[in-house]
mmCIF file of C-alpha atoms in Angstrom:
data_model
loop_
_atom_site.group_PDB
_atom_site.id
_atom_site.type_symbol
_atom_site.label_atom_id
_atom_site.label_comp_id
_atom_site.label_asym_id
_atom_site.label_seq_id
_atom_site.Cartn_x
_atom_site.Cartn_y
_atom_site.Cartn_z
ATOM 1 C CA MET A 218 -119.200 -172.906 13.440
ATOM 2 C CA ASN A 219 -118.828 -171.958 17.009
ATOM 3 C CA ARG A 220 -115.885 -169.934 18.300
ATOM 4 C CA SER A 221 -114.143 -172.760 20.258
ATOM 5 C CA LEU A 222 -114.148 -175.007 17.160
ATOM 6 C CA LYS A 223 -112.542 -172.233 15.030
ATOM 7 C CA ILE A 224 -109.855 -171.726 17.628
ATOM 8 C CA PHE A 225 -109.209 -175.442 17.829
ATOM 9 C CA LEU A 226 -108.835 -175.660 14.033
ATOM 10 C CA ILE A 227 -106.502 -172.696 13.900
ATOM 11 C CA LEU A 228 -104.350 -174.125 16.749
ATOM 12 C CA SER A 229 -104.298 -177.475 15.028
ATOM 13 C CA VAL A 230 -103.032 -175.993 11.718
ATOM 14 C CA VAL A 231 -100.411 -173.894 13.560
ATOM 15 C CA LEU A 232 -99.114 -176.904 15.523
ATOM 16 C CA ASN A 233 -98.968 -178.989 12.361
ATOM 17 C CA CYS A 234 -96.939 -176.310 10.596
ATOM 18 C CA LEU A 235 -94.531 -176.129 13.577
ATOM 19 C CA LEU A 236 -94.185 -179.921 13.592
ATOM 20 C CA ILE A 237 -93.459 -180.014 9.872
ATOM 21 C CA GLY A 238 -90.985 -177.180 10.299
ATOM 22 C CA PHE A 239 -89.143 -178.994 13.086
ATOM 23 C CA LEU A 240 -88.973 -182.213 11.054
ATOM 24 C CA ILE A 241 -87.622 -180.497 7.946
ATOM 25 C CA GLY A 242 -85.203 -178.365 9.981
ATOM 26 C CA ASN A 243 -83.913 -181.358 11.825
ATOM 27 C CA GLN A 244 -83.328 -183.257 8.583
ATOM 28 C CA LEU A 245 -81.644 -180.363 6.813
ATOM 29 C CA PHE A 246 -79.465 -179.133 9.670
ATOM 30 C CA SER A 247 -78.706 -182.187 11.651
ATOM 31 C CA HIS A 248 -75.272 -183.697 12.021
ATOM 32 C CA GLN A 249 -76.468 -186.809 10.310
ATOM 33 C CA ALA A 250 -77.526 -184.837 7.267
ATOM 34 C CA SER A 251 -74.080 -183.178 7.039
ATOM 35 C CA GLN A 252 -72.455 -186.607 7.395
ATOM 36 C CA ASN A 253 -74.633 -187.949 4.594
ATOM 37 C CA ARG A 254 -73.589 -185.033 2.310
ATOM 38 C CA LEU A 255 -69.979 -185.662 3.180
ATOM 39 C CA SER A 256 -70.352 -189.355 2.420
ATOM 40 C CA GLU A 257 -71.969 -188.550 -0.864
ATOM 41 C CA ARG A 258 -69.130 -186.230 -1.690
ATOM 42 C CA PHE A 259 -66.583 -189.028 -1.025
ATOM 43 C CA GLU A 260 -68.623 -191.407 -3.208
ATOM 44 C CA ARG A 261 -68.364 -188.980 -6.140
ATOM 45 C CA LEU A 262 -64.548 -188.985 -6.021
ATOM 46 C CA PRO A 263 -63.199 -190.566 -9.236
ATOM 47 C CA LEU A 264 -60.975 -193.008 -7.307
ATOM 48 C CA GLY A 265 -61.117 -196.644 -6.402
ATOM 49 C CA ALA A 266 -63.029 -197.943 -3.365
ATOM 50 C CA THR A 267 -59.825 -198.481 -1.296
ATOM 51 C CA GLN A 268 -58.548 -194.959 -1.939
ATOM 52 C CA LYS A 269 -61.974 -193.434 -1.134
ATOM 53 C CA LYS A 270 -62.091 -195.420 2.136
ATOM 54 C CA MET A 271 -58.486 -194.333 3.022
ATOM 55 C CA ILE A 272 -59.273 -190.692 2.375
ATOM 56 C CA GLN A 273 -62.538 -190.894 4.284
ATOM 57 C CA GLN A 274 -60.819 -192.448 7.313
ATOM 58 C CA LYS A 275 -57.964 -189.878 7.288
ATOM 59 C CA MET A 276 -60.380 -186.979 6.936
ATOM 60 C CA HIS A 277 -62.423 -188.357 9.839
ATOM 61 C CA GLN A 278 -59.221 -188.655 11.951
ATOM 62 C CA LEU A 279 -58.257 -185.123 10.961
ATOM 63 C CA ARG A 280 -61.624 -183.775 12.060
ATOM 64 C CA LYS A 281 -61.252 -185.619 15.379
ATOM 65 C CA GLU A 282 -57.836 -184.044 15.909
ATOM 66 C CA HIS A 283 -59.198 -180.578 15.073
ATOM 67 C CA ARG A 284 -62.187 -180.811 17.475
ATOM 68 C CA PRO A 285 -60.361 -179.380 20.484
ATOM 69 C CA LEU A 286 -58.994 -176.521 18.378
ATOM 70 C CA ILE A 287 -62.424 -175.752 17.047
ATOM 71 C CA LYS A 288 -63.926 -175.776 20.575
ATOM 72 C CA GLU A 289 -61.120 -173.479 21.706
ATOM 73 C CA MET A 290 -61.885 -171.104 18.767
ATOM 74 C CA HIS A 291 -65.546 -171.036 19.735
ATOM 75 C CA LYS A 292 -64.651 -170.281 23.300
ATOM 76 C CA ARG A 293 -62.245 -167.548 22.293
ATOM 77 C CA ARG A 294 -64.820 -166.053 19.915
ATOM 78 C CA GLN A 295 -67.379 -165.896 22.759
ATOM 79 C CA GLU A 296 -64.717 -164.226 24.966
ATOM 80 C CA THR A 297 -64.156 -161.675 22.179
ATOM 81 C CA PHE A 298 -67.863 -160.794 22.106
ATOM 82 C CA ASP A 299 -67.833 -160.489 25.887
ATOM 83 C CA LYS A 300 -64.778 -158.192 25.785
ATOM 84 C CA LEU A 301 -66.386 -156.007 23.115
ATOM 85 C CA SER A 302 -69.594 -155.548 25.131
ATOM 86 C CA ALA A 303 -67.906 -155.108 28.497
ATOM 87 C CA ASP A 304 -68.138 -151.813 30.344
ATOM 88 C CA ASP A 305 -64.423 -151.662 30.976
ATOM 89 C CA PHE A 306 -63.415 -151.951 27.296
ATOM 90 C CA ASP A 307 -59.557 -152.149 26.910
ATOM 91 C CA PRO A 308 -58.455 -151.882 23.269
ATOM 92 C CA GLU A 309 -54.957 -153.197 23.992
ATOM 93 C CA HIS A 310 -56.262 -156.290 25.751
ATOM 94 C CA LEU A 311 -58.667 -156.909 22.883
ATOM 95 C CA ARG A 312 -55.865 -156.508 20.324
ATOM 96 C CA GLN A 313 -53.862 -159.107 22.233
ATOM 97 C CA HIS A 314 -56.821 -161.417 22.389
ATOM 98 C CA LEU A 315 -57.437 -161.087 18.613
ATOM 99 C CA THR A 316 -53.756 -161.874 17.951
ATOM 100 C CA GLU A 317 -54.069 -165.029 19.975
ATOM 101 C CA MET A 318 -57.166 -166.034 17.945
ATOM 102 C CA THR A 319 -55.331 -165.367 14.726
ATOM 103 C CA GLN A 320 -52.418 -167.586 15.879
ATOM 104 C CA LEU A 321 -54.962 -170.292 16.848
ATOM 105 C CA LYS A 322 -56.564 -170.141 13.352
ATOM 106 C CA THR A 323 -53.143 -170.289 11.771
ATOM 107 C CA LYS A 324 -52.291 -173.372 13.802
ATOM 108 C CA MET A 325 -55.488 -175.100 12.707
ATOM 109 C CA HIS A 326 -54.977 -174.194 9.032
ATOM 110 C CA GLU A 327 -51.405 -175.441 9.081
ATOM 111 C CA SER A 328 -52.440 -178.691 10.765
ATOM 112 C CA PHE A 329 -55.224 -179.207 8.186
ATOM 113 C CA ALA A 330 -52.880 -178.412 5.360
ATOM 114 C CA GLN A 331 -50.395 -181.008 6.664
ATOM 115 C CA GLY A 332 -53.222 -183.571 6.888
ATOM 116 C CA LEU A 333 -54.187 -182.853 3.353
ATOM 117 C CA ILE A 334 -50.595 -183.231 2.233
ATOM 118 C CA ASP A 335 -50.394 -186.587 4.027
ATOM 119 C CA ILE A 336 -53.609 -187.781 2.274
ATOM 120 C CA LEU A 337 -52.391 -186.712 -1.158
ATOM 121 C CA GLN A 338 -48.955 -188.164 -0.545
ATOM 122 C CA ASP A 339 -50.420 -191.676 -0.267
ATOM 123 C CA LEU A 340 -52.138 -191.440 -3.697
ATOM 124 C CA SER A 341 -50.568 -192.213 -6.958
ATOM 125 C CA PRO A 342 -49.820 -189.338 -9.354
ATOM 126 C CA GLU A 343 -52.688 -190.434 -11.591
ATOM 127 C CA ASP A 344 -55.103 -190.551 -8.597
ATOM 128 C CA ARG A 345 -53.931 -187.126 -7.469
ATOM 129 C CA GLN A 346 -54.611 -185.757 -10.938
ATOM 130 C CA LYS A 347 -58.087 -187.296 -10.995
ATOM 131 C CA MET A 348 -58.843 -185.899 -7.584
ATOM 132 C CA MET A 349 -57.603 -182.409 -8.364
ATOM 133 C CA HIS A 350 -59.575 -182.395 -11.591
ATOM 134 C CA HIS A 351 -62.677 -183.447 -9.685
ATOM 135 C CA LEU A 352 -62.080 -180.760 -7.024
ATOM 136 C CA LYS A 353 -61.756 -178.078 -9.722
ATOM 137 C CA LYS A 354 -65.117 -179.070 -11.176
ATOM 138 C CA HIS A 355 -66.777 -179.410 -7.710
ATOM 139 C CA PRO A 356 -65.010 -176.942 -5.479
ATOM 140 C CA GLY A 357 -66.926 -177.798 -2.209
ATOM 141 C CA PHE A 358 -70.166 -177.338 -0.324
ATOM 142 C CA ASN A 359 -70.170 -173.545 -0.824
ATOM 143 C CA PRO A 360 -70.928 -172.064 -4.223
ATOM 144 C CA PRO A 361 -68.148 -170.161 -5.889
ATOM 145 C CA ARG A 362 -67.929 -166.509 -5.029
ATOM 146 C CA PRO A 363 -68.643 -163.859 -7.691
ATOM 147 C CA PRO A 364 -65.571 -162.144 -9.127
ATOM 148 C CA LYS A 365 -64.440 -158.984 -7.483
ATOM 149 C CA HIS A 366 -64.901 -155.818 -9.450
ATOM 150 C CA LYS A 367 -61.863 -153.582 -9.987
ATOM 151 C CA ARG A 368 -62.156 -150.137 -8.581
ATOM 152 C CA GLU A 369 -61.143 -147.304 -10.875
#
């Protein structure tokens, strides 16, 4: 085989691998894939179709309400990185900025907790028990953390 044909074959294989990687990555990490996983999670809830739909709608609304807070947190996080890498580093200003970020996180967590309370409030006691039992068995998208070891 001549040299140009070898180079062409190698480039072809490399480009095909890149294309396959992009396709797999797009499927795994796309917003649609996360929405599909979330929909599957709602389908596994041991509730009736109307309760599942109600929970799904309220969670969707809750996410919409949190979107500005999440964007603000991302913005503040970037500002924190900028402050840490700045030449004129001011520890007091950074401390104040981190306190504001903590307050923003607390605000978001309180809002999410209230939304969760509103969702659970609309369910019957039996449905709440079913849902809590299900959530204990399937804690979420993240695997459970290993237990912490006691220091002696």
